[in-house]
Amino acid sequence: MNLPKPRAVLGLAALAALVSPLSAALKLGSPFGDHMVLQQGIPVPIWGTAGPGETVTVACAGQVVTARADAQGRWMARLAALSLGGPQELSVSAGTERVSLEDVLVGEVWLASGQSNMEFSVSQKVKYFAGVAREAEEIAAADYPRIRMFTGAMVKANAPQAEIAGAWQVCSPQTVPAFSAVGYFFARDLQRALHVPVGIINESYGASTAEAWVQREALAADPALKPMLDRYDAAYAKFRSDPDAASRYAAARAAYREAAARARSAGKRPGRPPRDPDPSQDQHSPTVLFNAMIEPVLPYAIRGAIWYQGESIVGGAAGVALYPKVQAALVRNWRQLWGEGDFPFYIVQLAAQDASSNSPEVRAAQATILSLPNTGMAVTVDIGEKHNVHPKDKQDVGERLSRIALANAYDQKIEWSGPAYASMAVEGGAIRVAFTHAEGLTSKGGPPRTFEVAGADGKFVPAEARIEGASVVASSPRVAAPVAVRYAWASWPEGCNLYNGAGLPAAPFLAPGPGNLGN
């Protein structure tokens, strides 16, 4: 098992925005609670507040460490690397005060974040848009007491926040309905394979943009990203300068609630509620989710992160073109703030859907994450639903993410990627495409489909394709001299059917040129 050493751990100076000054009462940071899972194998920061200057003692798993609260009452202690096990008690004391947390396990901890497909709950009874395939069966079977999930409240803020509401839940048929489905299936597959406790910190928010999850300083430092921050700041300043904006919105909300009640009593569907004029309460705005949902859990020790986001990209084609920079800024920003080096960061590439939000250009933008170290991408182009942005097959999403983790973070010898574009070569009137991760290359239900070729005019036409070993040869009688080839290059590439022997799908690609989705 690969247990990387952290490069750095944040010190008290970095906590200034994390924990606001409170009374002298001893208090732990909000991600800490009964039933939590602590990360094994690396130092574990524990933080909170106490009386200014007080000595705080933390005891867990045979370790006793101390820290002194600063002038504002903030403190952080660090447990040395913990060994797998539990349940343990973690106790914190300062003066005559003592806080004890029970049923603490030590295992593997992952952060799960993104928009609604990560928020998507196991049961439709919890989130109206959610509910996994075979929901009742999955809930009944969810008896995994060594899987725990912390679900942060869905909140936004203009400034960094100290705390977030949430509690650790032990996985059971009673609690799993509210779990992030992707987070749960990922954790379940890890737990089955590793036989260790698994904790998931779920910080997700529907319809959120990537820039909403990035720290202000990271956006401001990049000339390409700073304009989105400048636009937000101008909008926020305008809102703050209008003394009546908040009261007008409150009145509109009250009127809407009355109208909605009348509509429901008449058997009608209420219209949309009025929009909050405060841009800090818009999950599309930069930094607002980082401030409210990520900062409060920093720097809780984790193994890595899983991320499912991309349907919400503002700015049309220009926004899609900028997305790789936003995504890279997010990954680098989180890694720097967590202080654990280049921890694993695995994303879900968007599933097929007949909608512009799930375009091949968006998938190509997502795939640029693979240029960063220690990243991976779960391809889901084959498990979408034509008219549903929230496909119910989250089991395969979790399994594909867990395969990436098991192979790369835990050194298990399993296939973890579908066929990935490696190179192309023109052979007369055809193009040969070579793939990596292509052992057992096959096409389900007939010859390979959704391949297209183009000549010098750049006009793609459907191609006939055949598999030869670890490559596919594509051609069309309409293109005598092909120069380019692509696969599954559509929002809804109906019939895409290229897989490897492990049953993992090939990633869409366009070659040559930008947008290649190879590993």
Coordinates of N, CA, C and O in Angstrom, one line a residue, residues 219-320:
L219 N -7.3 32.5 -7.5 CA -7.9 33.1 -8.7 C -7.3 34.5 -9.0 O -7.0 34.8 -10.1
A220 N -7.0 35.2 -7.9 CA -6.4 36.5 -8.1 C -5.0 36.5 -8.7 O -4.6 37.4 -9.3
A221 N -4.3 35.4 -8.4 CA -2.9 35.3 -8.8 C -2.8 34.9 -10.3 O -1.7 35.0 -10.9
D222 N -3.9 34.5 -10.9 CA -3.8 34.0 -12.3 C -4.5 35.1 -13.2 O -5.7 35.3 -13.1
P223 N -3.7 35.7 -14.1 CA -4.3 36.8 -15.0 C -5.5 36.3 -15.8 O -6.3 37.1 -16.1
A224 N -5.5 35.0 -16.1 CA -6.6 34.5 -16.9 C -7.9 34.3 -16.1 O -9.0 34.4 -16.7
L225 N -7.7 34.1 -14.8 CA -8.9 33.9 -13.9 C -9.3 35.1 -13.1 O -10.4 35.1 -12.7
K226 N -8.4 36.1 -13.0 CA -8.7 37.2 -12.1 C -10.0 38.0 -12.6 O -10.7 38.5 -11.8
P227 N -10.2 38.1 -14.0 CA -11.4 38.8 -14.4 C -12.7 38.3 -13.8 O -13.6 39.1 -13.6
M228 N -12.8 37.0 -13.7 CA -14.1 36.5 -13.1 C -14.2 36.9 -11.6 O -15.3 37.2 -11.2
L229 N -13.1 37.0 -10.9 CA -13.1 37.5 -9.6 C -13.5 39.0 -9.5 O -14.2 39.5 -8.7
D230 N -12.9 39.7 -10.5 CA -13.2 41.2 -10.6 C -14.7 41.4 -10.8 O -15.3 42.3 -10.3
R231 N -15.3 40.6 -11.7 CA -16.7 40.8 -12.0 C -17.6 40.5 -10.8 O -18.5 41.2 -10.5
Y232 N -17.2 39.5 -10.1 CA -17.9 39.1 -8.8 C -17.8 40.2 -7.8 O -18.8 40.6 -7.2
D233 N -16.6 40.7 -7.6 CA -16.3 41.8 -6.6 C -17.2 43.0 -7.0 O -17.7 43.7 -6.1
A234 N -17.2 43.4 -8.3 CA -18.0 44.5 -8.7 C -19.5 44.3 -8.4 O -20.2 45.2 -7.9
A235 N -20.0 43.1 -8.7 CA -21.4 42.8 -8.4 C -21.7 42.8 -6.9 O -22.8 43.3 -6.5
Y236 N -20.8 42.3 -6.1 CA -21.0 42.2 -4.7 C -21.0 43.7 -4.1 O -21.8 44.0 -3.2
A237 N -20.1 44.5 -4.6 CA -20.0 45.9 -4.1 C -21.3 46.6 -4.5 O -21.8 47.4 -3.7
K238 N -21.8 46.4 -5.7 CA -23.1 47.0 -6.1 C -24.2 46.6 -5.2 O -25.1 47.4 -4.8
F239 N -24.3 45.3 -4.9 CA -25.3 44.8 -4.0 C -25.2 45.4 -2.6 O -26.2 45.9 -2.0
R240 N -24.0 45.5 -2.1 CA -23.8 46.1 -0.8 C -24.2 47.6 -0.7 O -24.5 48.1 0.3
S241 N -24.0 48.2 -1.9 CA -24.3 49.7 -1.9 C -25.8 50.0 -2.0 O -26.1 51.2 -1.9
D242 N -26.6 49.0 -2.2 CA -28.1 49.2 -2.3 C -28.7 48.9 -1.0 O -28.8 47.7 -0.6
P243 N -29.1 49.9 -0.2 CA -29.6 49.6 1.2 C -30.9 48.9 1.2 O -31.3 48.3 2.3
D244 N -31.6 48.9 0.1 CA -32.9 48.3 0.1 C -33.0 46.9 -0.6 O -34.0 46.3 -0.7
A245 N -31.8 46.4 -1.1 CA -31.8 45.2 -1.9 C -32.3 44.0 -1.0 O -33.1 43.2 -1.4
A246 N -31.7 43.9 0.2 CA -32.1 42.8 1.1 C -33.6 42.8 1.4 O -34.2 41.7 1.4
S247 N -34.1 44.0 1.8 CA -35.5 44.0 2.2 C -36.4 43.7 1.0 O -37.5 43.1 1.2
R248 N -36.1 44.2 -0.2 CA -36.9 43.9 -1.4 C -36.9 42.4 -1.6 O -37.9 41.8 -2.0
Y249 N -35.8 41.7 -1.5 CA -35.7 40.3 -1.7 C -36.5 39.6 -0.6 O -37.2 38.6 -0.9
A250 N -36.5 40.0 0.6 CA -37.2 39.4 1.7 C -38.7 39.5 1.4 O -39.5 38.5 1.6
A251 N -39.2 40.6 0.9 CA -40.6 40.8 0.6 C -41.0 39.9 -0.6 O -42.1 39.3 -0.6
A252 N -40.1 39.8 -1.6 CA -40.4 38.9 -2.7 C -40.4 37.5 -2.3 O -41.3 36.7 -2.8
R253 N -39.6 37.1 -1.4 CA -39.6 35.7 -0.9 C -40.9 35.4 -0.1 O -41.5 34.4 -0.3
A254 N -41.3 36.4 0.7 CA -42.6 36.2 1.4 C -43.8 36.0 0.4 O -44.6 35.2 0.6
A255 N -43.8 36.9 -0.6 CA -44.9 36.8 -1.6 C -44.8 35.5 -2.3 O -45.9 34.9 -2.6
Y256 N -43.6 35.0 -2.6 CA -43.5 33.8 -3.3 C -44.0 32.6 -2.5 O -44.7 31.7 -3.0
R257 N -43.7 32.6 -1.2 CA -44.1 31.5 -0.4 C -45.7 31.4 -0.3 O -46.3 30.4 -0.3
E258 N -46.3 32.6 -0.3 CA -47.8 32.6 -0.3 C -48.3 32.1 -1.6 O -49.3 31.3 -1.6
A259 N -47.7 32.6 -2.7 CA -48.2 32.1 -4.0 C -47.9 30.7 -4.2 O -48.8 29.9 -4.8
A260 N -46.8 30.2 -3.7 CA -46.5 28.8 -3.9 C -47.5 27.9 -3.1 O -47.9 26.8 -3.6
A261 N -47.8 28.4 -1.9 CA -48.8 27.6 -1.1 C -50.2 27.5 -1.8 O -50.8 26.5 -1.8
R262 N -50.6 28.7 -2.4 CA -51.8 28.7 -3.1 C -51.8 27.7 -4.3 O -52.7 27.0 -4.6
A263 N -50.6 27.7 -5.0 CA -50.5 26.8 -6.2 C -50.6 25.4 -5.8 O -51.2 24.6 -6.5
R264 N -49.9 25.0 -4.7 CA -49.9 23.6 -4.3 C -51.3 23.2 -3.8 O -51.7 22.1 -4.1
S265 N -52.0 24.1 -3.1 CA -53.3 23.7 -2.7 C -54.3 23.6 -3.9 O -55.3 22.8 -3.8
A266 N -54.0 24.2 -5.0 CA -54.8 24.1 -6.2 C -54.3 22.9 -7.1 O -54.8 22.8 -8.2
G267 N -53.3 22.2 -6.6 CA -52.7 21.1 -7.4 C -51.8 21.5 -8.5 O -51.6 20.8 -9.4
K268 N -51.3 22.7 -8.4 CA -50.4 23.3 -9.5 C -49.0 23.3 -9.0 O -48.7 23.3 -7.8
R269 N -48.1 23.4 -9.9 CA -46.7 23.4 -9.6 C -46.2 24.9 -9.4 O -46.5 25.7 -10.2
P270 N -45.6 25.2 -8.2 CA -45.2 26.6 -8.0 C -44.1 27.0 -9.0 O -43.4 26.2 -9.6
G271 N -44.1 28.3 -9.3 CA -43.1 28.8 -10.2 C -41.7 28.9 -9.5 O -41.6 28.5 -8.4
R272 N -40.8 29.5 -10.2 CA -39.4 29.6 -9.6 C -39.4 30.7 -8.6 O -40.1 31.7 -8.7
P273 N -38.7 30.5 -7.5 CA -38.6 31.5 -6.4 C -37.8 32.7 -6.9 O -37.0 32.6 -7.9
P274 N -37.9 33.8 -6.3 CA -37.1 35.0 -6.7 C -35.6 34.7 -6.5 O -35.2 34.0 -5.6
R275 N -34.8 35.3 -7.3 CA -33.4 35.2 -7.2 C -32.8 36.1 -6.2 O -33.1 37.3 -6.1
D276 N -31.9 35.5 -5.3 CA -31.3 36.3 -4.3 C -30.3 37.3 -5.0 O -29.5 36.9 -5.8
P277 N -30.5 38.6 -4.7 CA -29.6 39.6 -5.4 C -28.2 39.6 -4.9 O -27.3 40.3 -5.5
D278 N -28.0 38.9 -3.8 CA -26.6 38.9 -3.2 C -25.8 37.9 -4.0 O -26.0 36.7 -3.9
P279 N -24.8 38.3 -4.7 CA -24.0 37.4 -5.5 C -23.2 36.4 -4.7 O -22.8 35.3 -5.2
S280 N -23.0 36.7 -3.4 CA -22.3 35.7 -2.6 C -23.2 34.5 -2.3 O -22.7 33.5 -1.8
Q281 N -24.5 34.6 -2.6 CA -25.4 33.5 -2.4 C -25.8 32.8 -3.7 O -26.8 32.1 -3.8
D282 N -24.9 32.9 -4.7 CA -25.0 32.3 -6.0 C -23.9 31.3 -6.1 O -22.7 31.7 -6.1
Q283 N -24.2 30.0 -6.2 CA -23.1 29.0 -6.3 C -22.3 29.0 -7.6 O -21.4 28.2 -7.8
H284 N -22.7 29.9 -8.5 CA -21.9 30.1 -9.7 C -20.8 31.1 -9.5 O -19.8 31.2 -10.3
S285 N -20.8 31.9 -8.4 CA -19.9 32.9 -8.1 C -18.5 32.3 -7.6 O -18.5 31.3 -6.9
P286 N -17.4 32.9 -8.0 CA -16.1 32.4 -7.6 C -16.0 32.6 -6.1 O -16.5 33.5 -5.5
T287 N -15.3 31.6 -5.5 CA -14.8 31.5 -4.1 C -15.9 31.2 -3.1 O -15.5 30.8 -2.0
V288 N -17.2 31.4 -3.4 CA -18.2 31.4 -2.3 C -18.3 30.0 -1.7 O -18.7 29.9 -0.5
L289 N -18.1 28.9 -2.4 CA -18.2 27.6 -1.8 C -16.9 27.2 -1.2 O -16.9 26.4 -0.2
F290 N -15.8 27.6 -1.7 CA -14.6 27.4 -1.0 C -14.6 28.0 0.4 O -14.3 27.4 1.4
N291 N -15.1 29.3 0.5 CA -15.2 30.0 1.7 C -16.0 29.3 2.8 O -15.7 29.2 3.9
A292 N -17.2 28.8 2.3 CA -18.2 28.3 3.3 C -18.1 26.8 3.5 O -18.5 26.3 4.6
M293 N -17.5 26.0 2.5 CA -17.6 24.5 2.6 C -16.3 23.8 2.6 O -16.2 22.7 3.1
I294 N -15.2 24.5 2.0 CA -13.9 23.8 2.0 C -13.0 24.4 3.2 O -12.4 23.6 3.9
E295 N -13.0 25.7 3.3 CA -12.1 26.2 4.3 C -12.4 25.7 5.7 O -11.5 25.4 6.5
P296 N -13.7 25.4 6.1 CA -13.9 24.9 7.5 C -13.3 23.5 7.7 O -13.2 23.1 8.9
V297 N -13.1 22.7 6.6 CA -12.6 21.4 6.8 C -11.1 21.3 6.6 O -10.5 20.2 6.7
L298 N -10.5 22.4 6.2 CA -9.0 22.4 6.0 C -8.3 22.4 7.4 O -8.7 23.2 8.3
P299 N -7.2 21.7 7.6 CA -6.6 20.7 6.8 C -6.8 19.3 7.3 O -5.9 18.6 7.6
Y300 N -8.1 18.9 7.4 CA -8.4 17.5 7.9 C -7.6 16.5 7.1 O -7.7 16.6 5.8
A301 N -6.9 15.6 7.7 CA -6.1 14.7 7.0 C -6.9 13.8 6.1 O -7.8 13.1 6.5
I302 N -6.5 13.7 4.8 CA -7.2 12.9 3.8 C -6.1 12.1 3.0 O -5.0 12.5 2.9
R303 N -6.6 11.1 2.3 CA -5.8 10.4 1.3 C -5.8 11.1 0.0 O -4.8 11.2 -0.7
G304 N -7.0 11.6 -0.4 CA -7.2 12.2 -1.7 C -8.6 12.7 -1.9 O -9.4 12.8 -0.9
A305 N -8.9 13.1 -3.1 CA -10.2 13.7 -3.4 C -10.8 13.1 -4.7 O -10.1 12.7 -5.6
I306 N -12.1 13.0 -4.7 CA -12.9 12.6 -5.9 C -13.8 13.8 -6.2 O -14.3 14.5 -5.3
W307 N -14.0 14.1 -7.5 CA -14.6 15.3 -8.0 C -15.5 15.0 -9.1 O -15.1 14.3 -10.1
Y308 N -16.8 15.5 -9.1 CA -17.7 15.3 -10.1 C -18.4 16.6 -10.4 O -19.3 17.0 -9.7
Q309 N -17.9 17.3 -11.4 CA -18.4 18.6 -11.8 C -18.1 18.9 -13.2 O -17.1 18.4 -13.7
G310 N -18.9 19.7 -13.9 CA -18.6 20.1 -15.2 C -19.9 20.5 -16.0 O -19.8 21.1 -17.1
E311 N -21.0 20.1 -15.5 CA -22.3 20.5 -16.2 C -22.5 22.0 -16.1 O -23.1 22.6 -17.0
S312 N -22.0 22.6 -15.0 CA -22.2 24.1 -14.9 C -20.9 24.8 -15.2 O -19.9 24.8 -14.4
I313 N -20.8 25.3 -16.4 CA -19.7 26.1 -16.8 C -20.3 27.4 -17.5 O -21.0 27.3 -18.4
V314 N -20.0 28.5 -16.9 CA -20.6 29.8 -17.3 C -19.7 30.3 -18.5 O -18.6 30.1 -18.6
G315 N -20.4 31.1 -19.3 CA -19.6 31.8 -20.3 C -19.6 31.2 -21.7 O -18.8 31.6 -22.6
G316 N -20.4 30.1 -21.9 CA -20.5 29.5 -23.2 C -19.1 28.9 -23.6 O -18.4 28.3 -22.8
A317 N -18.8 29.0 -24.9 CA -17.6 28.4 -25.4 C -16.3 29.0 -24.8 O -15.4 28.3 -24.5
A318 N -16.4 30.3 -24.5 CA -15.3 30.9 -23.8 C -15.1 30.3 -22.4 O -13.9 30.1 -22.0
G319 N -16.2 30.0 -21.7 CA -16.1 29.4 -20.4 C -15.5 28.0 -20.5 O -14.7 27.6 -19.6
V320 N -15.9 27.2 -21.5 CA -15.4 25.9 -21.7 C -13.9 26.0 -22.0 O -13.1 25.2 -21.5

